mmCIF file with all atom_site columns, C-alpha atoms in Angstrom:
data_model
loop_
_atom_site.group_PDB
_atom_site.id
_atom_site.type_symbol
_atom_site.label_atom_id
_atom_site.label_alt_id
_atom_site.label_comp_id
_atom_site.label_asym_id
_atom_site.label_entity_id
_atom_site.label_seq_id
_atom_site.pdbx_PDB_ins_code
_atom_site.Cartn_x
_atom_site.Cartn_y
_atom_site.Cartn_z
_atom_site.occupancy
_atom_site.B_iso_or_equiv
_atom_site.pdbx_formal_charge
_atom_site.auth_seq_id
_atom_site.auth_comp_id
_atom_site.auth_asym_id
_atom_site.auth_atom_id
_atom_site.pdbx_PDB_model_num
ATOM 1   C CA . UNK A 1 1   ? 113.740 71.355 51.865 1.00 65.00 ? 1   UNK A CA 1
ATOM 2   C CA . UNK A 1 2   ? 113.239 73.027 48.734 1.00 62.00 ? 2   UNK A CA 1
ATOM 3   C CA . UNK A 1 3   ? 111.085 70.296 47.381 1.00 71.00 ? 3   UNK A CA 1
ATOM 4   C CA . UNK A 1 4   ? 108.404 70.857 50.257 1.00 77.00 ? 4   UNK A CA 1
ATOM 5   C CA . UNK A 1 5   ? 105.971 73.729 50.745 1.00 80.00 ? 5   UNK A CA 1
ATOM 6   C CA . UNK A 1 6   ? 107.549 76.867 50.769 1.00 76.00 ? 6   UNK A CA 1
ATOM 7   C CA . UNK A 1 7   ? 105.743 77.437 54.191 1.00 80.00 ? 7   UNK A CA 1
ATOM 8   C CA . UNK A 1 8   ? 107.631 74.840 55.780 1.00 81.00 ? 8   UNK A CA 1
ATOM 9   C CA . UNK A 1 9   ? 111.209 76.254 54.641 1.00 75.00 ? 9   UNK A CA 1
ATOM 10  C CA . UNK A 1 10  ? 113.434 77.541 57.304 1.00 73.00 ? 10  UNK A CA 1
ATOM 11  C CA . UNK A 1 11  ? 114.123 80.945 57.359 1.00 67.00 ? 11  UNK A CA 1
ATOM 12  C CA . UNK A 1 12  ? 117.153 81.165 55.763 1.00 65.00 ? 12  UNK A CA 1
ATOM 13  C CA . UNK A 1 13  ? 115.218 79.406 52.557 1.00 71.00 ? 13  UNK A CA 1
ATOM 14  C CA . UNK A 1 14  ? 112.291 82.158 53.397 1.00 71.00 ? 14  UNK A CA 1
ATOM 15  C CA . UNK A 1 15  ? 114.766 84.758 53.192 1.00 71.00 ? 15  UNK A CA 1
ATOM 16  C CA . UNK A 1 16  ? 117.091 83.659 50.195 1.00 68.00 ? 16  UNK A CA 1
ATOM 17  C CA . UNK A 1 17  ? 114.359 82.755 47.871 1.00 68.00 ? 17  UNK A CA 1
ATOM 18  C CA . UNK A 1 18  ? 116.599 82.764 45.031 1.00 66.00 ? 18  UNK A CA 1
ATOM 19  C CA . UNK A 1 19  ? 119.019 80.058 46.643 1.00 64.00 ? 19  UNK A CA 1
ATOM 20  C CA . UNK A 1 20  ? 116.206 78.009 47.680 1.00 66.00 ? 20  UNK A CA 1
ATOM 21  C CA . UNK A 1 21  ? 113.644 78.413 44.571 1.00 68.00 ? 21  UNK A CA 1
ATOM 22  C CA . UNK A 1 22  ? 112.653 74.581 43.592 1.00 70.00 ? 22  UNK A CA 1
ATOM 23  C CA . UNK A 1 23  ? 113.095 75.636 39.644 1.00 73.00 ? 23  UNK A CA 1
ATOM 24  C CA . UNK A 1 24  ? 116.177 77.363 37.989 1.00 71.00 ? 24  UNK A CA 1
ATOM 25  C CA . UNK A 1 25  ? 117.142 81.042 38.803 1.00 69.00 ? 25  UNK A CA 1
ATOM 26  C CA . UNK A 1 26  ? 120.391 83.103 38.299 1.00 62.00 ? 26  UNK A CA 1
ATOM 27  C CA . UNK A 1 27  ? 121.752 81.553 41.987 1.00 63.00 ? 27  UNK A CA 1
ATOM 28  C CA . UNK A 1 28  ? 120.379 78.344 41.576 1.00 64.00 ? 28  UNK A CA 1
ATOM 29  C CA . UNK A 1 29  ? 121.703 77.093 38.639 1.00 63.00 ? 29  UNK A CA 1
ATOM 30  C CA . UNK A 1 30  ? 120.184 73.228 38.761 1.00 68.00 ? 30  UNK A CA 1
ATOM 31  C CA . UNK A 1 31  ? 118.317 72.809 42.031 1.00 65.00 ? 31  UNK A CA 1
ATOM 32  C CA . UNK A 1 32  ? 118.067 68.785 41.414 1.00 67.00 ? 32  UNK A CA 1
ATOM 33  C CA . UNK A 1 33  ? 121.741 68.194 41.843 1.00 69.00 ? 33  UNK A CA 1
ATOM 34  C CA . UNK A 1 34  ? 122.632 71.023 44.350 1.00 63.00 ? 34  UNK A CA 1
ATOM 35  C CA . UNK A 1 35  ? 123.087 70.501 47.697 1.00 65.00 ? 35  UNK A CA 1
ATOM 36  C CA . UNK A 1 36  ? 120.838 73.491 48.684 1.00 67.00 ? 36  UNK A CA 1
ATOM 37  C CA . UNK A 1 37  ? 121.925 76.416 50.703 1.00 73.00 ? 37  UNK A CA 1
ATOM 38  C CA . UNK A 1 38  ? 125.704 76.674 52.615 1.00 81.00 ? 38  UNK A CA 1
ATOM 39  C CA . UNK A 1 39  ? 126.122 79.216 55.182 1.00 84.00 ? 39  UNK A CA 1
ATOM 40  C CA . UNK A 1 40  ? 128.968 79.901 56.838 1.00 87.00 ? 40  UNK A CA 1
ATOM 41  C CA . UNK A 1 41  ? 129.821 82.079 60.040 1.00 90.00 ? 41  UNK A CA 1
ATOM 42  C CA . UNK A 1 42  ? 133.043 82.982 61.281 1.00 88.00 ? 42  UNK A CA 1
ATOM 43  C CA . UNK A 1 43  ? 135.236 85.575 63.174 1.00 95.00 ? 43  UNK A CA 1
ATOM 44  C CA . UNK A 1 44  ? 138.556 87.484 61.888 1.00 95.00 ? 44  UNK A CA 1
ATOM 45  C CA . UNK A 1 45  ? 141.087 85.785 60.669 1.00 92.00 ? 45  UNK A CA 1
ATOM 46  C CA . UNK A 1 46  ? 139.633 82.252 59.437 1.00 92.00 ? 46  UNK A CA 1
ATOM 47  C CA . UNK A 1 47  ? 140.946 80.764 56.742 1.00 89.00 ? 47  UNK A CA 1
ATOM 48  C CA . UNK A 1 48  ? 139.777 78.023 54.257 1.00 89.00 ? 48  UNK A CA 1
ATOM 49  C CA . UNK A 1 49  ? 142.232 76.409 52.602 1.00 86.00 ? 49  UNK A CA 1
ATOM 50  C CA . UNK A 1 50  ? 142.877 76.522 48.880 1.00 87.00 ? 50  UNK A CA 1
ATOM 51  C CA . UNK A 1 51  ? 140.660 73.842 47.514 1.00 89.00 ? 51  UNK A CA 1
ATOM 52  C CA . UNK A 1 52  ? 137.906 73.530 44.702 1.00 87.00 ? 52  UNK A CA 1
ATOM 53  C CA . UNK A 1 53  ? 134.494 72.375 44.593 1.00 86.00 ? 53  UNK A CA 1
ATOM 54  C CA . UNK A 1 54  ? 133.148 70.535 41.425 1.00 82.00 ? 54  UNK A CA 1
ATOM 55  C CA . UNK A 1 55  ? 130.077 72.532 41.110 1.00 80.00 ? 55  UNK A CA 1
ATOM 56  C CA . UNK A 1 56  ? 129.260 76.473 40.567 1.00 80.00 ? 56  UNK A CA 1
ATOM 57  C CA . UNK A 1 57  ? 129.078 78.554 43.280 1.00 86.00 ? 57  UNK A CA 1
ATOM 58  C CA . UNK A 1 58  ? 126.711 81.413 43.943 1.00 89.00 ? 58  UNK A CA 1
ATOM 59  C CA . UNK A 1 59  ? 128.348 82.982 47.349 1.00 93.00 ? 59  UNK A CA 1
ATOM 60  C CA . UNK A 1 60  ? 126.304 86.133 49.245 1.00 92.00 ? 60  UNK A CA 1
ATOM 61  C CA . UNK A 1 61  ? 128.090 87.821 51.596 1.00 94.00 ? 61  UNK A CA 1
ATOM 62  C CA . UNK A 1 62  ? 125.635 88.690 54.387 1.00 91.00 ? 62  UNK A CA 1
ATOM 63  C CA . UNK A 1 63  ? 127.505 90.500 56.526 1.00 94.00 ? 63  UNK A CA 1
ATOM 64  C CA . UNK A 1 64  ? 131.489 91.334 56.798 1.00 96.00 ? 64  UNK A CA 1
ATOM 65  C CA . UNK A 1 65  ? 133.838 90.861 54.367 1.00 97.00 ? 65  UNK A CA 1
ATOM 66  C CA . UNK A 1 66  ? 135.889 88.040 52.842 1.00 96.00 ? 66  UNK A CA 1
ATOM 67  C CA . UNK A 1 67  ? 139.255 87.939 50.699 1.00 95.00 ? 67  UNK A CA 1
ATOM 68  C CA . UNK A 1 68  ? 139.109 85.112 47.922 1.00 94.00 ? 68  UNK A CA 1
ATOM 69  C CA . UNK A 1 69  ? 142.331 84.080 45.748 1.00 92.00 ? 69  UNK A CA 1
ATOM 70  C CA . UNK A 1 70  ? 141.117 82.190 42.810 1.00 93.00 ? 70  UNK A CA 1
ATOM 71  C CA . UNK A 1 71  ? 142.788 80.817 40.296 1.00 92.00 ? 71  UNK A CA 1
ATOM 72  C CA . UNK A 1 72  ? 141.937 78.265 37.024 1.00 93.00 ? 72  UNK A CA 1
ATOM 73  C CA . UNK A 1 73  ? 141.689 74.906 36.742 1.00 92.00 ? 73  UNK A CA 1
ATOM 74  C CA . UNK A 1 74  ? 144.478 74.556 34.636 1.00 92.00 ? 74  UNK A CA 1
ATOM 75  C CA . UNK A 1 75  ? 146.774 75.265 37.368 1.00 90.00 ? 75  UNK A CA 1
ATOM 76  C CA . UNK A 1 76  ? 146.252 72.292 39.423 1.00 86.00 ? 76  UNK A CA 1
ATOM 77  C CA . UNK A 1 77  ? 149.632 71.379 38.707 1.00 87.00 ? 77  UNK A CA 1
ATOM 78  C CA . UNK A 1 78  ? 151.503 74.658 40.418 1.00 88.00 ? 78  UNK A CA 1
ATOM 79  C CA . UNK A 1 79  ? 148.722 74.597 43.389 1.00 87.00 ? 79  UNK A CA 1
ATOM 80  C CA . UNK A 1 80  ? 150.235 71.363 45.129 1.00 84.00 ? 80  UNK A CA 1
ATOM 81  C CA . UNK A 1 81  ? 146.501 70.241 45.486 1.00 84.00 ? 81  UNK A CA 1
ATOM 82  C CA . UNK A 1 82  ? 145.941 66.616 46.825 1.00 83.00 ? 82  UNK A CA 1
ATOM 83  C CA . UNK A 1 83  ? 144.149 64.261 44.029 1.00 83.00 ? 83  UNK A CA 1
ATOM 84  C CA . UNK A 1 84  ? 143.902 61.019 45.767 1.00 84.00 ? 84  UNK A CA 1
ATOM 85  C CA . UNK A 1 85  ? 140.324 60.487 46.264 1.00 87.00 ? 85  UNK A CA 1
ATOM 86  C CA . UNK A 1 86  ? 141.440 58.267 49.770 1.00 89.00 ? 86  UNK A CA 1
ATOM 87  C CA . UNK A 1 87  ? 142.943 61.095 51.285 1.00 85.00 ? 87  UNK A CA 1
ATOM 88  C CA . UNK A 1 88  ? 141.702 63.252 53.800 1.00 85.00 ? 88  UNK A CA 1
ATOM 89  C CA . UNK A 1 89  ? 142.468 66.348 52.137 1.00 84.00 ? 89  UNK A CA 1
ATOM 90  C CA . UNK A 1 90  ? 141.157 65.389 48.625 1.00 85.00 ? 90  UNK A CA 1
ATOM 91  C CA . UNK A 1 91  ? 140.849 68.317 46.349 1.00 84.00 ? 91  UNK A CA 1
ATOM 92  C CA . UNK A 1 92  ? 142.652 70.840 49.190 1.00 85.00 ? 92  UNK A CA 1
ATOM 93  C CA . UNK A 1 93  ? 146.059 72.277 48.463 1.00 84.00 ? 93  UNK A CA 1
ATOM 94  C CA . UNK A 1 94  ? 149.028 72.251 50.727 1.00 78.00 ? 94  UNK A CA 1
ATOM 95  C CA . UNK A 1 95  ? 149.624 75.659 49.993 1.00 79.00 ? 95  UNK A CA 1
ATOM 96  C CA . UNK A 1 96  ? 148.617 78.932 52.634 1.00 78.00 ? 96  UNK A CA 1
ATOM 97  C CA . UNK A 1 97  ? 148.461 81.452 50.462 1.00 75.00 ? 97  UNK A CA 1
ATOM 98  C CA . UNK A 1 98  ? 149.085 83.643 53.339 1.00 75.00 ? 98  UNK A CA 1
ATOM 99  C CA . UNK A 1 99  ? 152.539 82.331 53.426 1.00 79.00 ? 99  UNK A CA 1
ATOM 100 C CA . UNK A 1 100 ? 153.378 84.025 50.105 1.00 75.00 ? 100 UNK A CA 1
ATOM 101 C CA . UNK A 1 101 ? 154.591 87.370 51.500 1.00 76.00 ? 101 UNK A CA 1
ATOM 102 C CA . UNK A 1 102 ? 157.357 85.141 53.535 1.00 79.00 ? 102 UNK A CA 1
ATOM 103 C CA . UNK A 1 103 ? 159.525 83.748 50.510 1.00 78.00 ? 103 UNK A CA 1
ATOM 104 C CA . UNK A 1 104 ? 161.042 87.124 50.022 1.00 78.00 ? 104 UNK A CA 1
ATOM 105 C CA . UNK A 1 105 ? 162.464 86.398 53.419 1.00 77.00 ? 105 UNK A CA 1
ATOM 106 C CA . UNK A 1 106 ? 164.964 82.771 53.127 1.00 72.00 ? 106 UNK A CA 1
ATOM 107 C CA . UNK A 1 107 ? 165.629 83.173 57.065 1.00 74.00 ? 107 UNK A CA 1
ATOM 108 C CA . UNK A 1 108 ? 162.292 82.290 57.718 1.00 73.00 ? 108 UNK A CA 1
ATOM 109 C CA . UNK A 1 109 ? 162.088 79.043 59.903 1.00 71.00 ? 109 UNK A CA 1
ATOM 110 C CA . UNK A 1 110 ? 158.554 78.252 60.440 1.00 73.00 ? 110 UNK A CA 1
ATOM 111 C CA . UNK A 1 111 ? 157.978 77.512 56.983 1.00 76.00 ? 111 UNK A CA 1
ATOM 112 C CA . UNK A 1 112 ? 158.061 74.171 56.237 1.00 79.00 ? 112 UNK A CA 1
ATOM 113 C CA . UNK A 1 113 ? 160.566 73.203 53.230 1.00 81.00 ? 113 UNK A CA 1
ATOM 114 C CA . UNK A 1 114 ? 158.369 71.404 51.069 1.00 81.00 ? 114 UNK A CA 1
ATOM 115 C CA . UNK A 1 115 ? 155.723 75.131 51.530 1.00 80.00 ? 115 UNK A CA 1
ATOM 116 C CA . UNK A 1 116 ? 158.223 76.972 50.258 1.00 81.00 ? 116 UNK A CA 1
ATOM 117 C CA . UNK A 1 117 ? 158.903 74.666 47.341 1.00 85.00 ? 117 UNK A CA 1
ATOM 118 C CA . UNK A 1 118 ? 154.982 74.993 46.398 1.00 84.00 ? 118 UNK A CA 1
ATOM 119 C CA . UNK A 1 119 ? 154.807 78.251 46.961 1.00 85.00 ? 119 UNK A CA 1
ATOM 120 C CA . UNK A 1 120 ? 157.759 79.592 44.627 1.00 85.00 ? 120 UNK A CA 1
ATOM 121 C CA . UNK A 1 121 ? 156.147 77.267 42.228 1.00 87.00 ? 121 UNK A CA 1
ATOM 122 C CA . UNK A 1 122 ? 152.557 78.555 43.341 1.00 85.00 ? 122 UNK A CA 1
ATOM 123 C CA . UNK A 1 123 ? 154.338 82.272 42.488 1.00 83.00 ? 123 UNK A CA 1
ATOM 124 C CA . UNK A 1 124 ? 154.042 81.699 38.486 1.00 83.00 ? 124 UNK A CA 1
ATOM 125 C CA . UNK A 1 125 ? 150.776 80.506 38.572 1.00 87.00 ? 125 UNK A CA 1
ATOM 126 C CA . UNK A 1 126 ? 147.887 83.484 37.843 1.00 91.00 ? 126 UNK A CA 1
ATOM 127 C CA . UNK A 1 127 ? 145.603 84.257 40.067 1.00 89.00 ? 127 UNK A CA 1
ATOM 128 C CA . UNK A 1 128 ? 142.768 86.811 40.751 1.00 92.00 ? 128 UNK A CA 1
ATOM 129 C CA . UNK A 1 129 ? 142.388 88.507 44.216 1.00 93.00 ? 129 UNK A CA 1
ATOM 130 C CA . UNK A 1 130 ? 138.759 90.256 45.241 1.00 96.00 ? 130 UNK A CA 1
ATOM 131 C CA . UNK A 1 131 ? 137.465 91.195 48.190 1.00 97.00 ? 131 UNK A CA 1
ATOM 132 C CA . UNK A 1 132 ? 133.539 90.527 48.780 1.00 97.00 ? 132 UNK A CA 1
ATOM 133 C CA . UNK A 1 133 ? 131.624 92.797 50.926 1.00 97.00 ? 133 UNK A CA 1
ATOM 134 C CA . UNK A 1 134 ? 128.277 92.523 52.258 1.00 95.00 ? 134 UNK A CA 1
ATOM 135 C CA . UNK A 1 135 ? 125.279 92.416 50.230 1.00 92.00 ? 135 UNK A CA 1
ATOM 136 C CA . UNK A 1 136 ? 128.009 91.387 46.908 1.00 95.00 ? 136 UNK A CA 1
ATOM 137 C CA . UNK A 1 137 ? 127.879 88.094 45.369 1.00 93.00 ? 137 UNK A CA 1
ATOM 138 C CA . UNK A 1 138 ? 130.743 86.234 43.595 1.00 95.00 ? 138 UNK A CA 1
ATOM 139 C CA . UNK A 1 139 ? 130.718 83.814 40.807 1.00 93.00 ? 139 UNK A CA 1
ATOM 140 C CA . UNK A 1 140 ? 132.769 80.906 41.229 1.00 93.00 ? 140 UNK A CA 1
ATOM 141 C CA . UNK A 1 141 ? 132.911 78.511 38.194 1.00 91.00 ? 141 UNK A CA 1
ATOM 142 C CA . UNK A 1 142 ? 133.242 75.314 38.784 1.00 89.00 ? 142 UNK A CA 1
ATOM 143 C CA . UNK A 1 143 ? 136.430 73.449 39.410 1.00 91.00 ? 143 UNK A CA 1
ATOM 144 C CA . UNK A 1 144 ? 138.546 76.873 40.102 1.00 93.00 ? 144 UNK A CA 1
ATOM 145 C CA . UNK A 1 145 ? 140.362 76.768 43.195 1.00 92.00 ? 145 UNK A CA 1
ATOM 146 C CA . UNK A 1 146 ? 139.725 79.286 46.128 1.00 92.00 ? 146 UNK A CA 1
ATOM 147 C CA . UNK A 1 147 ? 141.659 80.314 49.290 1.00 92.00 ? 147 UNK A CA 1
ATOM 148 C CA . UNK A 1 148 ? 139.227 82.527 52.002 1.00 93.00 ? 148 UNK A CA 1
ATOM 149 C CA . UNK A 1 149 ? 140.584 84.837 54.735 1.00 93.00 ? 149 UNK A CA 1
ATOM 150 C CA . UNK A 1 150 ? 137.579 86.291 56.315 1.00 95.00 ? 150 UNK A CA 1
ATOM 151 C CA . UNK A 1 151 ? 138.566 89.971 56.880 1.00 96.00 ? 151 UNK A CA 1
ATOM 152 C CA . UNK A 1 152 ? 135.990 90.247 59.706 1.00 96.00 ? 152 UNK A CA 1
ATOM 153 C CA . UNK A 1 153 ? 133.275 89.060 61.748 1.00 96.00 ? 153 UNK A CA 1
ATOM 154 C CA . UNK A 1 154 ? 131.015 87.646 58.616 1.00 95.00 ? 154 UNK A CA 1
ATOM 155 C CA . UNK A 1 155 ? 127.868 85.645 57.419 1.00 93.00 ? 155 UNK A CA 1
ATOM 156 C CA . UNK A 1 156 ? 128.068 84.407 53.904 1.00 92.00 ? 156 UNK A CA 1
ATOM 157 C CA . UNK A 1 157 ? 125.711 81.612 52.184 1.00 86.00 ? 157 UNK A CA 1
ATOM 158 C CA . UNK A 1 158 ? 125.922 80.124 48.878 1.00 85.00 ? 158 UNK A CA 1
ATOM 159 C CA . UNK A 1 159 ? 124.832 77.616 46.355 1.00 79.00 ? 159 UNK A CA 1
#
């Protein structure tokens, strides 16, 4: 889209300039190879599941607000992430991050054994925690892995 007449762009492109511009800005790092604008909607309570994406991300929280758990790429190893390239789940940990409150508790049944196992390993590994509001907009570098709880009703796009 961004290659065609900026009349013709949607309004989402109309709106988010920035994310859409044709040449390089501060959101669009390399318009060529990116895949253009992501937006997302969702209600309380979804998750996305610890996983990374090989490019930079630019995200814009529109409305809402989202909690992201990031964490370097040199912790692939404590993250339990899935590297064969065949596999559905390719680049996605095993791990719900959301299941870290319930190791203190070893009479918890619903936990998987093999969770738990990735999770006390998952434990050591650091990790930043941030909360993005609307009208914020978060870095993520490329390659560092990301679990999102949306905290409520929200909009987000990114690039």
């Amino acid at each position: 889209e961004r290659s065609n007449s900026k009349d013709t762009w949607c309004f989402i492109s109309r709106d988010l300039p920035s994310f859409s511009n044709p040449e390089p800005t501060f959101f669009g790092f390399n318009p060529p190879e990116q895949k253009g604008i992501q937006c997302r909607f969702g209600e309380r309570g979804v998750t996305a599941a610890t996983h990374y994406d090989s490019g930079r991300n630019m995200v814009a929280m529109v409305s809402g607000a989202k909690r992201y758990v990031l964490a370097p790429p040199n912790q692939c190893a404590k993250l339990g992430v899935v590297t064969s390239k065949y596999h559905p789940t390719y680049r996605h940990s095993v791990l719900n991050f959301g299941h870290l409150n319930l190791l203190d508790d070893p009479n918890i049944k619903s936990m998987p054994e093999g969770e738990r196992r990735w999770l006390e390993i998952a434990s050591n590994s650091p990790a930043v925690e941030t909360v993005l509001k609307a009208g914020e907009v978060l870095y993520i570098p490329s390659h560092w892995f990301h679990y999102i709880t949306s905290l409520q009703k929200s909009a987000q796009c990114n690039t």
